[in-house]
Amino acid sequence: MIAVLVIAGVASLAAFAGLHWYAWRRLVRDTTTRAGLARRAGTVVFVLGPLLMFAAVASERAGAPFWLQQVLSWPGFLWMAFSIYLVLAVLVGEVVRPLLRRYLDRGSARGGAESGALPEPVLVPARDPDEPPTATTTPTPIPTSTATPTPTTPEPVTPSAAADPSRRLFVSRVVGGAAVVAATGIVGNGAYGVLRGPRVKRVTVPLARLPRSAHGFRIAVVSDIHLGPVLGRGFAQRVVDTINSTQPDLIAVVGDLVDGSVEDLAPAVAPLAGLRARHGTYFVTGNHEYFSGAEPWVEHVREIGLRPLENARVEMGAFDLAGVNDVTGENYGDGPDYDKALGDRDPGRAAVLLAHQPVMIHEAVKHGVDLQLSGHTHGGQLWPGNFIADAANPTLAGLERYGDTQLYVSRGAGAWGPPVRVGAPSDITVVELASKRA
C-alpha cells in the first residue's frame, strides 16, 4: 500500500512539473526572443509560484507559526488556483493558434498579390530627328516586330507563420496574453465570490412523519466555513450576519469550521457567539476539525454558545435532532456512533441528522433517518474539480432521496486552500421542513 502511495505521489509530482514546464514554454520561452530580463522574470514566477504553493500547504499541516501561514497562504493558494486555469487556457490556445496562423497567412497572401502588380509606365520624351546625337543620348532601338511582348510578373513569395520568426512570435504573444488575461479574470471573479460572503438558498423538504405543528420549521445550514490563515474574523462576521438575517428557528453548523488551532483562531471564531436562533445553534465535527484538534475545538465552540452534538440526540418537540462525529474521527478513536445518537428513539417521530460527509447517508438510511444535512464537498469548489468530487460522494450538492431518507448537501460558506470558487458558488441554506399532514 505504501509503495502504491509513493508511486502515485511521484506520478502526481511529475505531472504537476510537466504541466508547469509546458505553460512556461508557451508563455515565457515562446513569447521572448532571447534570454533577457522578460524571460528571466517569467521563469522566476513559474519557479516561485509552485514553491509558495507547497510551502503554504506544508506550513498549515506542520502547524508553523500562524503569521508565517498567513504570509505564505495568500500567494501560495492563489497560485494553486491560477495555475489550474492558466494551463487550461493555454490548452485552449493550442486550438486557437493554428486558426490565427491561417488567418495571418491569408492576409499576407492578399497583401503579396497586391504588391506584385505591374508598375505604371514612365513616358520618355522623343528626340527631335534633326538634332544630332550626343554622347549622352542612347539610340532608341527599332523594334523588329509589331507584336507587343507580354511582361512576366514574378510570383510573390509569402512566408508562412511557421517559417517567419516574427510571425511565430506575434502569434505566441497574442495567444499567451489571452491565456493570462482569461486565467486572471476567472480567478479574480472566483475570489470575489468567496470574499463577499455566501448567498442564501432556500429549500423546502417534506417529511412524512413531521407533525403539522412543525410545518414551516426553518433550519439554517452552514458548513465548511474554513476559518484559518486566509479567511478570518471579518469573513466569520459576514457569515454570522447572513445567517441572522434569515431569522431561522435553528442553526446547524455541519463541520469544517476551522483550519488551525484554538490558540491561533479563537479571535476569528469569536463572531459566532453572535449567532441567534429560537432553538439554538448546534455543531458537529468535520474532517478538518480532526486535522486541527477536535477535542479543544468542541470545548471552545461550547464556550462561545454553540451546542456540540457528539453522537448525541435532542428532542426539538416535534422531531428529533441528532448529530454524529465525522468519519475521520475513526482514525483518532472518536468516530461516529449511530446507535448512541439514534438508538432507543421513538420511531414514530421524524429524525433530522447532522453529519458532515454525504457518504454517511448509508448509515442514516439503516437507522431510519428522515433527513440528513451535510457539507464537505464544496460543490467541487474549482471546476473541473466538481467531476472528481461528484465521483467521490453520493451527492455533490443539493437535495436527493435515498430510500425513505433524504439528503441535503450544502456547497459550504467558505473555501479550503485557494479562497476561490469557480462553478460552485458558496451558500447558506435555509431548509424549511414541511409536514405532509398539513
Tab-separated table of C-alpha atoms in Angstrom, residues 1-162:
chain	number	residue	atom	x	y	z
A	1	MET	CA	0.000	0.000	0.000
A	2	ILE	CA	2.824	2.380	0.874
A	3	ALA	CA	4.541	1.584	-2.429
A	4	VAL	CA	1.329	2.420	-4.311
A	5	LEU	CA	1.039	5.756	-2.495
A	6	VAL	CA	4.682	6.582	-3.237
A	7	ILE	CA	4.252	5.770	-6.928
A	8	ALA	CA	1.057	7.827	-7.087
A	9	GLY	CA	2.794	10.723	-5.361
A	10	VAL	CA	5.776	10.639	-7.706
A	11	ALA	CA	3.482	10.421	-10.742
A	12	SER	CA	1.442	13.394	-9.489
A	13	LEU	CA	4.570	15.493	-8.939
A	14	ALA	CA	5.848	14.572	-12.395
A	15	ALA	CA	2.547	15.557	-13.990
A	16	PHE	CA	2.499	18.797	-11.989
A	17	ALA	CA	6.060	19.660	-13.069
A	18	GLY	CA	5.320	18.718	-16.673
A	19	LEU	CA	2.264	20.958	-16.882
A	20	HIS	CA	4.177	23.876	-15.370
A	21	TRP	CA	7.025	23.351	-17.833
A	22	TYR	CA	4.529	23.293	-20.697
A	23	ALA	CA	2.913	26.533	-19.520
A	24	TRP	CA	6.355	28.151	-19.048
A	25	ARG	CA	7.369	27.122	-22.550
A	26	ARG	CA	4.284	28.599	-24.166
A	27	LEU	CA	4.030	31.742	-22.042
A	28	VAL	CA	7.678	32.615	-21.418
A	29	ARG	CA	10.061	30.926	-23.823
A	30	ASP	CA	7.850	31.220	-26.924
A	31	THR	CA	6.966	34.862	-26.266
A	32	THR	CA	10.530	36.142	-25.802
A	33	THR	CA	13.308	36.359	-28.389
A	34	ARG	CA	16.292	35.782	-26.119
A	35	ALA	CA	17.308	35.173	-22.530
A	36	GLY	CA	16.701	38.734	-21.426
A	37	LEU	CA	15.003	40.350	-18.457
A	38	ALA	CA	11.475	39.340	-19.526
A	39	ARG	CA	12.378	35.669	-19.866
A	40	ARG	CA	14.211	35.648	-16.535
A	41	ALA	CA	11.293	37.347	-14.774
A	42	GLY	CA	8.791	34.876	-16.232
A	43	THR	CA	10.964	31.950	-15.197
A	44	VAL	CA	11.184	33.265	-11.641
A	45	VAL	CA	7.376	33.455	-11.479
A	46	PHE	CA	6.993	29.845	-12.671
A	47	VAL	CA	9.521	28.629	-10.102
A	48	LEU	CA	8.445	30.772	-7.160
A	49	GLY	CA	4.698	30.148	-7.601
A	50	PRO	CA	4.826	26.360	-7.072
A	51	LEU	CA	7.337	26.727	-4.224
A	52	LEU	CA	4.977	29.112	-2.396
A	53	MET	CA	2.062	26.759	-3.029
A	54	PHE	CA	3.828	23.757	-1.488
A	55	ALA	CA	5.116	25.934	1.364
A	56	ALA	CA	1.582	27.149	2.121
A	57	VAL	CA	0.215	23.600	2.362
A	58	ALA	CA	3.205	22.362	4.362
A	59	SER	CA	3.115	25.260	6.834
A	60	GLU	CA	-0.561	24.634	7.566
A	61	ARG	CA	-0.121	20.887	8.005
A	62	ALA	CA	3.019	21.279	10.130
A	63	GLY	CA	1.475	23.886	12.437
A	64	ALA	CA	4.013	26.606	11.580
A	65	PRO	CA	3.724	29.985	13.331
A	66	PHE	CA	0.390	31.483	12.353
A	67	TRP	CA	1.920	34.676	10.960
A	68	LEU	CA	4.041	32.558	8.611
A	69	GLN	CA	0.983	30.615	7.483
A	70	GLN	CA	-0.759	33.890	6.675
A	71	VAL	CA	2.238	35.206	4.723
A	72	LEU	CA	2.516	32.037	2.641
A	73	SER	CA	-1.151	31.171	2.201
A	74	TRP	CA	-2.372	34.081	0.120
A	75	PRO	CA	0.194	33.917	-2.715
A	76	GLY	CA	0.644	30.150	-2.456
A	77	PHE	CA	-3.032	29.184	-2.592
A	78	LEU	CA	-3.858	31.818	-5.200
A	79	TRP	CA	-1.135	30.357	-7.410
A	80	MET	CA	-2.754	26.941	-6.946
A	81	ALA	CA	-5.994	28.225	-8.480
A	82	PHE	CA	-4.290	30.471	-11.046
A	83	SER	CA	-2.056	27.688	-12.373
A	84	ILE	CA	-5.078	25.420	-12.955
A	85	TYR	CA	-6.848	27.926	-15.182
A	86	LEU	CA	-3.631	29.127	-16.775
A	87	VAL	CA	-2.838	25.620	-18.008
A	88	LEU	CA	-6.425	25.122	-19.188
A	89	ALA	CA	-6.323	28.451	-21.039
A	90	VAL	CA	-3.012	27.545	-22.706
A	91	LEU	CA	-4.509	24.229	-23.825
A	92	VAL	CA	-7.432	26.098	-25.373
A	93	GLY	CA	-4.834	28.334	-27.027
A	94	GLU	CA	-3.473	25.327	-28.887
A	95	VAL	CA	-6.761	25.234	-30.787
A	96	VAL	CA	-6.699	28.978	-31.463
A	97	ARG	CA	-3.041	29.089	-32.526
A	98	PRO	CA	-3.377	27.355	-35.964
A	99	LEU	CA	-6.530	29.339	-36.734
A	100	LEU	CA	-4.702	32.600	-36.073
A	101	ARG	CA	-1.764	31.484	-38.227
A	102	ARG	CA	-4.089	30.601	-41.107
A	103	TYR	CA	-5.777	33.997	-40.832
A	104	LEU	CA	-2.414	35.782	-40.941
A	105	ASP	CA	-1.256	33.666	-43.890
A	106	ARG	CA	-4.348	34.586	-45.889
A	107	GLY	CA	-3.899	38.263	-45.101
A	108	SER	CA	-0.239	38.093	-46.145
A	109	ALA	CA	-1.154	36.324	-49.382
A	110	ARG	CA	-3.649	39.035	-50.283
A	111	GLY	CA	-1.101	41.717	-49.491
A	112	GLY	CA	1.589	39.959	-51.581
A	113	ALA	CA	-0.707	39.682	-54.601
A	114	GLU	CA	-1.412	43.390	-54.491
A	115	SER	CA	2.286	44.283	-54.212
A	116	GLY	CA	3.115	42.112	-57.302
A	117	ALA	CA	1.086	44.293	-59.783
A	118	LEU	CA	2.884	45.890	-62.795
A	119	PRO	CA	4.286	49.384	-62.235
A	120	GLU	CA	2.840	52.347	-64.110
A	121	PRO	CA	4.656	53.081	-67.436
A	122	VAL	CA	7.053	56.039	-67.486
A	123	LEU	CA	6.831	58.328	-70.550
A	124	VAL	CA	10.187	59.380	-72.043
A	125	PRO	CA	10.115	62.438	-74.402
A	126	ALA	CA	11.106	61.602	-78.017
A	127	ARG	CA	14.285	63.122	-79.511
A	128	ASP	CA	13.998	65.636	-82.446
A	129	PRO	CA	15.114	63.768	-85.647
A	130	ASP	CA	17.071	66.857	-86.873
A	131	GLU	CA	19.006	67.000	-83.578
A	132	PRO	CA	22.436	65.321	-83.819
A	133	PRO	CA	23.017	62.562	-81.315
A	134	THR	CA	25.025	63.432	-78.276
A	135	ALA	CA	27.362	61.314	-76.214
A	136	THR	CA	24.791	61.027	-73.516
A	137	THR	CA	21.951	60.162	-75.846
A	138	THR	CA	21.126	56.484	-76.098
A	139	PRO	CA	19.756	55.484	-79.515
A	140	THR	CA	16.246	54.191	-79.410
A	141	PRO	CA	16.165	50.603	-80.647
A	142	ILE	CA	13.894	49.931	-83.583
A	143	PRO	CA	11.544	47.048	-82.938
A	144	THR	CA	11.719	44.309	-85.493
A	145	SER	CA	8.229	43.107	-84.816
A	146	THR	CA	4.933	44.811	-84.288
A	147	ALA	CA	3.930	42.296	-81.646
A	148	THR	CA	3.903	43.623	-78.119
A	149	PRO	CA	5.890	41.397	-75.729
A	150	THR	CA	3.992	40.191	-72.695
A	151	PRO	CA	5.803	41.127	-69.488
A	152	THR	CA	6.227	38.348	-66.936
A	153	THR	CA	5.263	39.006	-63.322
A	154	PRO	CA	7.192	37.077	-60.655
A	155	GLU	CA	5.063	35.153	-58.171
A	156	PRO	CA	5.005	36.846	-54.790
A	157	VAL	CA	6.756	34.871	-52.075
A	158	THR	CA	4.610	34.719	-48.943
A	159	PRO	CA	6.341	33.256	-45.889
A	160	SER	CA	4.085	31.178	-43.645
A	161	ALA	CA	3.667	31.831	-39.951
A	162	ALA	CA	5.691	28.703	-39.208
